Amino acid sequence: QSVLTQPPSVSGAPGQRVTISCTGSSSNIGAGYDVHWYQQLPGTAPKLLIYGNSNRPSGVPDRFSGSKSGTSASLAITGLQAEDEADYYCQSYDSSLRGVFGGGTKLTVL
Amino acid sequence: EVQLVQSGAEVKKPGESLKISCKGSGYSFTSYWIGWVRQMPGKGLEWMGIIYPGDSDTRYSPSFQGQVTISADKSISTAYLQWSSLKASDTAMYYCARHGDGDVFDYWGQGTLVTVSS
């Protein structure tokens, strides 16, 4: 069982907006640690998608956005495209200064 | 260009030892932590631990403390993940990643598949 909780799956039609939640606790996200998001396309290594709660690395489309509030964070994807079909993971730190990941969410584009 | 290149796939028997590698290039290897992440077949990502090649300071997740050893040779810009006695449950893909500013894994290696089977 992962320290950060994500829904196992979400889905949406092309062009729609989907959100993926990441719920932690007062010892990780709620303690003020940043949340990061990674995208893992099938058969490939994870790739950084959002860092520091809401920042996009160079090259990541602005269709992807992140937010954080209290003990939770969210990833939003607007204008859904077929190429967005992937697994998405949130990651933060805990009070013992060790990293923690969410269990991952599989996004299906209908 | 930042690159992390990992060693190739391994097939081992239970009880054998193994050391896999991750060579960094395109940045100052001694100035950034390097981490290891496990992904068991069909499962999610697990944070194993990180090392600072500058002074070999190492931090392990409690789940992996005592189970693996993380090390680095800064003279050749390479980090390692090592097992002294493999188990079938160590079968997984292992990724190394640079631990950039803000405690984020900003660059990833391509992964090393470790298969442990009798």
mmCIF file of C-alpha atoms in Angstrom:
data_model
loop_
_atom_site.group_PDB
_atom_site.id
_atom_site.type_symbol
_atom_site.label_atom_id
_atom_site.label_comp_id
_atom_site.label_asym_id
_atom_site.label_seq_id
_atom_site.Cartn_x
_atom_site.Cartn_y
_atom_site.Cartn_z
ATOM 1 C CA GLN A 1 0.000 0.000 0.000
ATOM 2 C CA SER A 2 1.457 3.330 -1.077
ATOM 3 C CA VAL A 3 1.950 6.248 1.277
ATOM 4 C CA LEU A 4 0.296 8.584 -1.240
ATOM 5 C CA THR A 5 -3.132 7.534 -2.513
ATOM 6 C CA GLN A 6 -4.131 7.870 -6.167
ATOM 7 C CA PRO A 7 -7.164 6.491 -7.998
ATOM 8 C CA PRO A 8 -6.153 3.330 -9.885
ATOM 9 C CA SER A 9 -7.681 4.559 -13.115
ATOM 10 C CA VAL A 10 -9.330 7.514 -14.817
ATOM 11 C CA SER A 11 -10.638 7.924 -18.327
ATOM 12 C CA GLY A 12 -11.864 10.600 -20.685
ATOM 13 C CA ALA A 13 -12.715 11.233 -24.287
ATOM 14 C CA PRO A 14 -10.417 13.187 -26.608
ATOM 15 C CA GLY A 15 -10.677 16.903 -25.924
ATOM 16 C CA GLN A 16 -12.039 16.459 -22.417
ATOM 17 C CA ARG A 17 -10.493 17.440 -19.085
ATOM 18 C CA VAL A 18 -9.462 14.885 -16.473
ATOM 19 C CA THR A 19 -7.979 15.244 -13.030
ATOM 20 C CA ILE A 20 -5.915 12.834 -10.964
ATOM 21 C CA SER A 21 -5.810 13.246 -7.204
ATOM 22 C CA CYS A 22 -2.946 12.446 -4.846
ATOM 23 C CA THR A 23 -3.815 12.266 -1.153
ATOM 24 C CA GLY A 24 -1.194 12.236 1.560
ATOM 25 C CA SER A 25 -1.012 13.146 5.221
ATOM 26 C CA SER A 26 0.395 15.643 7.696
ATOM 27 C CA SER A 27 3.759 13.838 7.577
ATOM 28 C CA ASN A 28 4.308 14.326 3.855
ATOM 29 C CA ILE A 29 2.282 16.645 1.610
ATOM 30 C CA GLY A 30 0.659 18.348 4.587
ATOM 31 C CA ALA A 31 4.072 18.991 6.151
ATOM 32 C CA GLY A 32 4.846 21.342 3.284
ATOM 33 C CA TYR A 33 6.836 19.076 1.006
ATOM 34 C CA ASP A 34 6.466 19.699 -2.705
ATOM 35 C CA VAL A 35 4.567 17.306 -4.966
ATOM 36 C CA HIS A 36 5.919 16.179 -8.315
ATOM 37 C CA TRP A 37 4.217 14.281 -11.112
ATOM 38 C CA TYR A 38 5.661 11.780 -13.573
ATOM 39 C CA GLN A 39 4.263 10.325 -16.765
ATOM 40 C CA GLN A 40 5.162 6.775 -17.777
ATOM 41 C CA LEU A 41 4.235 5.818 -21.303
ATOM 42 C CA PRO A 42 3.921 2.076 -21.955
ATOM 43 C CA GLY A 43 7.289 0.328 -21.965
ATOM 44 C CA THR A 44 9.296 3.446 -21.196
ATOM 45 C CA ALA A 45 11.014 5.092 -18.252
ATOM 46 C CA PRO A 46 9.081 7.674 -16.240
ATOM 47 C CA LYS A 47 9.386 11.291 -17.303
ATOM 48 C CA LEU A 48 9.053 14.405 -15.140
ATOM 49 C CA LEU A 49 5.773 16.151 -15.923
ATOM 50 C CA ILE A 50 5.211 18.654 -13.082
ATOM 51 C CA TYR A 51 7.653 19.720 -10.367
ATOM 52 C CA GLY A 52 7.280 21.857 -7.292
ATOM 53 C CA ASN A 53 3.483 21.369 -7.227
ATOM 54 C CA SER A 54 2.685 23.393 -10.335
ATOM 55 C CA ASN A 55 5.745 23.967 -12.532
ATOM 56 C CA ARG A 56 6.184 22.462 -15.977
ATOM 57 C CA PRO A 57 9.637 21.493 -17.288
ATOM 58 C CA SER A 58 10.567 22.851 -20.688
ATOM 59 C CA GLY A 59 8.780 20.934 -23.418
ATOM 60 C CA VAL A 60 5.759 19.835 -21.385
ATOM 61 C CA PRO A 61 2.561 21.195 -22.962
ATOM 62 C CA ASP A 62 0.518 23.682 -20.948
ATOM 63 C CA ARG A 63 -2.393 21.227 -21.165
ATOM 64 C CA PHE A 64 -0.818 19.708 -18.058
ATOM 65 C CA SER A 65 -1.132 21.572 -14.760
ATOM 66 C CA GLY A 66 -0.670 20.788 -11.095
ATOM 67 C CA SER A 67 -1.938 22.145 -7.820
ATOM 68 C CA LYS A 68 -1.587 21.433 -4.126
ATOM 69 C CA SER A 69 -3.776 22.189 -1.146
ATOM 70 C CA GLY A 70 -3.429 20.920 2.400
ATOM 71 C CA THR A 71 -2.625 17.213 2.370
ATOM 72 C CA SER A 72 -3.563 16.672 -1.291
ATOM 73 C CA ALA A 73 -2.441 17.525 -4.795
ATOM 74 C CA SER A 74 -3.989 17.232 -8.228
ATOM 75 C CA LEU A 75 -2.865 16.850 -11.806
ATOM 76 C CA ALA A 76 -5.176 18.227 -14.481
ATOM 77 C CA ILE A 77 -4.987 17.415 -18.161
ATOM 78 C CA THR A 78 -7.084 19.483 -20.561
ATOM 79 C CA GLY A 79 -7.709 18.884 -24.258
ATOM 80 C CA LEU A 80 -7.093 15.166 -23.768
ATOM 81 C CA GLN A 81 -5.178 13.476 -26.592
ATOM 82 C CA ALA A 82 -4.622 9.828 -27.448
ATOM 83 C CA GLU A 83 -0.904 10.222 -26.732
ATOM 84 C CA ASP A 84 -1.697 11.119 -23.107
ATOM 85 C CA GLU A 85 -2.654 7.505 -22.418
ATOM 86 C CA ALA A 86 -0.122 6.490 -19.787
ATOM 87 C CA ASP A 87 0.441 5.853 -16.099
ATOM 88 C CA TYR A 88 0.798 8.916 -13.878
ATOM 89 C CA TYR A 89 2.555 9.005 -10.506
ATOM 90 C CA CYS A 90 2.732 11.638 -7.804
ATOM 91 C CA GLN A 91 5.769 11.864 -5.530
ATOM 92 C CA SER A 92 6.629 13.812 -2.410
ATOM 93 C CA TYR A 93 8.766 13.490 0.692
ATOM 94 C CA ASP A 94 7.988 12.527 4.260
ATOM 95 C CA SER A 95 9.237 13.875 7.550
ATOM 96 C CA SER A 96 12.040 11.294 7.640
ATOM 97 C CA LEU A 97 13.426 12.903 4.467
ATOM 98 C CA ARG A 98 12.662 9.856 2.347
ATOM 99 C CA GLY A 99 10.768 10.010 -0.915
ATOM 100 C CA VAL A 100 7.335 8.506 -1.342
ATOM 101 C CA PHE A 101 5.346 7.724 -4.480
ATOM 102 C CA GLY A 102 1.656 7.333 -5.109
ATOM 103 C CA GLY A 103 0.413 3.990 -6.374
ATOM 104 C CA GLY A 104 -0.057 5.324 -9.877
ATOM 105 C CA THR A 105 -3.092 6.107 -12.023
ATOM 106 C CA LYS A 106 -3.738 4.596 -15.428
ATOM 107 C CA LEU A 107 -5.241 7.123 -17.819
ATOM 108 C CA THR A 108 -7.330 5.700 -20.632
ATOM 109 C CA VAL A 109 -8.328 7.899 -23.560
ATOM 110 C CA LEU A 110 -11.660 6.586 -24.802
ATOM 111 C CA GLU B 1 22.631 17.188 -22.451
ATOM 112 C CA VAL B 2 22.049 15.325 -19.194
ATOM 113 C CA GLN B 3 22.143 11.558 -19.712
ATOM 114 C CA LEU B 4 21.947 8.590 -17.387
ATOM 115 C CA VAL B 5 22.913 5.299 -19.035
ATOM 116 C CA GLN B 6 22.253 2.097 -17.143
ATOM 117 C CA SER B 7 23.827 -1.315 -17.510
ATOM 118 C CA GLY B 8 22.064 -4.084 -19.395
ATOM 119 C CA ALA B 9 19.473 -6.647 -18.346
ATOM 120 C CA GLU B 10 20.529 -9.368 -15.927
ATOM 121 C CA VAL B 11 19.278 -12.910 -15.313
ATOM 122 C CA LYS B 12 20.408 -14.382 -12.005
ATOM 123 C CA LYS B 13 19.632 -17.283 -9.690
ATOM 124 C CA PRO B 14 18.406 -16.887 -6.111
ATOM 125 C CA GLY B 15 21.311 -16.400 -3.722
ATOM 126 C CA GLU B 16 23.610 -14.840 -6.306
ATOM 127 C CA SER B 17 25.068 -11.365 -5.969
ATOM 128 C CA LEU B 18 24.599 -8.516 -8.430
ATOM 129 C CA LYS B 19 25.750 -4.944 -8.999
ATOM 130 C CA ILE B 20 24.070 -2.764 -11.629
ATOM 131 C CA SER B 21 25.323 0.624 -12.736
ATOM 132 C CA CYS B 22 24.187 4.077 -13.849
ATOM 133 C CA LYS B 23 26.637 6.402 -15.608
ATOM 134 C CA GLY B 24 25.894 10.111 -15.621
ATOM 135 C CA SER B 25 27.076 12.630 -18.176
ATOM 136 C CA GLY B 26 26.338 16.183 -19.292
ATOM 137 C CA TYR B 27 26.361 17.667 -15.777
ATOM 138 C CA SER B 28 28.491 17.863 -12.639
ATOM 139 C CA PHE B 29 28.048 14.325 -11.283
ATOM 140 C CA THR B 30 29.286 15.224 -7.808
ATOM 141 C CA SER B 31 26.812 18.100 -7.377
ATOM 142 C CA TYR B 32 23.515 16.195 -7.544
ATOM 143 C CA TRP B 33 22.063 13.262 -5.623
ATOM 144 C CA ILE B 34 21.322 10.128 -7.662
ATOM 145 C CA GLY B 35 18.408 7.898 -6.744
ATOM 146 C CA TRP B 36 17.180 4.387 -7.455
ATOM 147 C CA VAL B 37 13.557 3.453 -8.081
ATOM 148 C CA ARG B 38 12.091 -0.058 -8.265
ATOM 149 C CA GLN B 39 9.168 -1.100 -10.431
ATOM 150 C CA MET B 40 8.026 -4.672 -9.958
ATOM 151 C CA PRO B 41 6.191 -6.330 -12.873
ATOM 152 C CA GLY B 42 2.866 -4.607 -13.445
ATOM 153 C CA LYS B 43 3.264 -2.462 -10.330
ATOM 154 C CA GLY B 44 4.027 1.124 -9.394
ATOM 155 C CA LEU B 45 7.184 3.059 -8.610
ATOM 156 C CA GLU B 46 8.999 2.629 -5.287
ATOM 157 C CA TRP B 47 11.596 5.052 -3.916
ATOM 158 C CA MET B 48 14.588 2.978 -2.811
ATOM 159 C CA GLY B 49 17.233 5.487 -1.823
ATOM 160 C CA ILE B 50 19.594 8.228 -2.916
ATOM 161 C CA ILE B 51 23.318 8.929 -2.800
ATOM 162 C CA TYR B 52 25.334 12.130 -3.039
ATOM 163 C CA PRO B 53 28.394 11.205 -5.097
ATOM 164 C CA GLY B 54 30.332 14.173 -3.743
ATOM 165 C CA ASP B 55 30.703 12.591 -0.299
ATOM 166 C CA SER B 56 28.797 9.264 -0.640
ATOM 167 C CA ASP B 57 26.149 10.351 1.866
ATOM 168 C CA THR B 58 23.346 7.803 1.393
ATOM 169 C CA ARG B 59 19.704 7.649 2.474
ATOM 170 C CA TYR B 60 17.569 4.522 2.188
ATOM 171 C CA SER B 61 13.842 4.013 2.328
ATOM 172 C CA PRO B 62 13.043 1.864 5.393
ATOM 173 C CA SER B 63 11.680 -0.797 3.012
ATOM 174 C CA PHE B 64 15.062 -1.210 1.359
ATOM 175 C CA GLN B 65 17.485 -0.502 4.225
ATOM 176 C CA GLY B 66 19.641 -3.594 4.694
ATOM 177 C CA GLN B 67 18.308 -5.209 1.516
ATOM 178 C CA VAL B 68 20.454 -3.359 -1.027
ATOM 179 C CA THR B 69 23.571 -1.193 -1.081
ATOM 180 C CA ILE B 70 23.800 2.067 -3.002
ATOM 181 C CA SER B 71 27.259 3.354 -3.844
ATOM 182 C CA ALA B 72 29.018 5.662 -6.283
ATOM 183 C CA ASP B 73 32.426 6.109 -7.911
ATOM 184 C CA LYS B 74 32.764 9.796 -8.650
ATOM 185 C CA SER B 75 35.972 9.251 -10.621
ATOM 186 C CA ILE B 76 33.925 7.592 -13.368
ATOM 187 C CA SER B 77 30.599 9.368 -12.728
ATOM 188 C CA THR B 78 28.825 6.098 -11.968
ATOM 189 C CA ALA B 79 26.319 5.077 -9.313
ATOM 190 C CA TYR B 80 25.611 1.477 -8.337
ATOM 191 C CA LEU B 81 22.869 -0.653 -6.832
ATOM 192 C CA GLN B 82 24.029 -3.906 -5.301
ATOM 193 C CA TRP B 83 22.572 -7.085 -3.824
ATOM 194 C CA SER B 84 24.564 -9.655 -1.859
ATOM 195 C CA SER B 85 21.978 -12.433 -2.087
ATOM 196 C CA LEU B 86 19.173 -12.077 -4.616
ATOM 197 C CA LYS B 87 15.643 -13.353 -4.078
ATOM 198 C CA ALA B 88 12.947 -14.081 -6.620
ATOM 199 C CA SER B 89 11.061 -11.084 -5.230
ATOM 200 C CA ASP B 90 13.911 -8.802 -6.446
ATOM 201 C CA THR B 91 12.707 -9.394 -10.009
ATOM 202 C CA ALA B 92 11.893 -5.911 -11.260
ATOM 203 C CA MET B 93 12.888 -3.003 -13.454
ATOM 204 C CA TYR B 94 15.284 -0.682 -11.668
ATOM 205 C CA TYR B 95 15.653 2.949 -12.688
ATOM 206 C CA CYS B 96 18.274 5.449 -11.673
ATOM 207 C CA ALA B 97 17.372 9.117 -11.743
ATOM 208 C CA ARG B 98 19.088 12.419 -11.013
ATOM 209 C CA HIS B 99 17.739 14.047 -7.882
ATOM 210 C CA GLY B 100 17.595 17.665 -8.964
ATOM 211 C CA ASP B 101 16.872 20.961 -7.244
ATOM 212 C CA GLY B 102 13.661 20.776 -5.271
ATOM 213 C CA ASP B 103 14.054 17.074 -4.457
ATOM 214 C CA VAL B 104 12.656 15.962 -7.788
ATOM 215 C CA PHE B 105 13.829 13.188 -10.109
ATOM 216 C CA ASP B 106 14.408 15.356 -13.166
ATOM 217 C CA TYR B 107 16.310 12.974 -15.451
ATOM 218 C CA TRP B 108 15.917 9.204 -15.652
ATOM 219 C CA GLY B 109 17.953 6.307 -16.953
ATOM 220 C CA GLN B 110 16.446 3.818 -19.365
ATOM 221 C CA GLY B 111 16.059 1.130 -16.707
ATOM 222 C CA THR B 112 17.754 -2.204 -15.964
ATOM 223 C CA LEU B 113 15.606 -5.324 -15.889
ATOM 224 C CA VAL B 114 16.694 -7.788 -13.222
ATOM 225 C CA THR B 115 15.220 -11.286 -13.389
ATOM 226 C CA VAL B 116 15.855 -13.708 -10.537
ATOM 227 C CA SER B 117 14.792 -17.256 -11.257
ATOM 228 C CA SER B 118 15.991 -20.752 -10.505
#
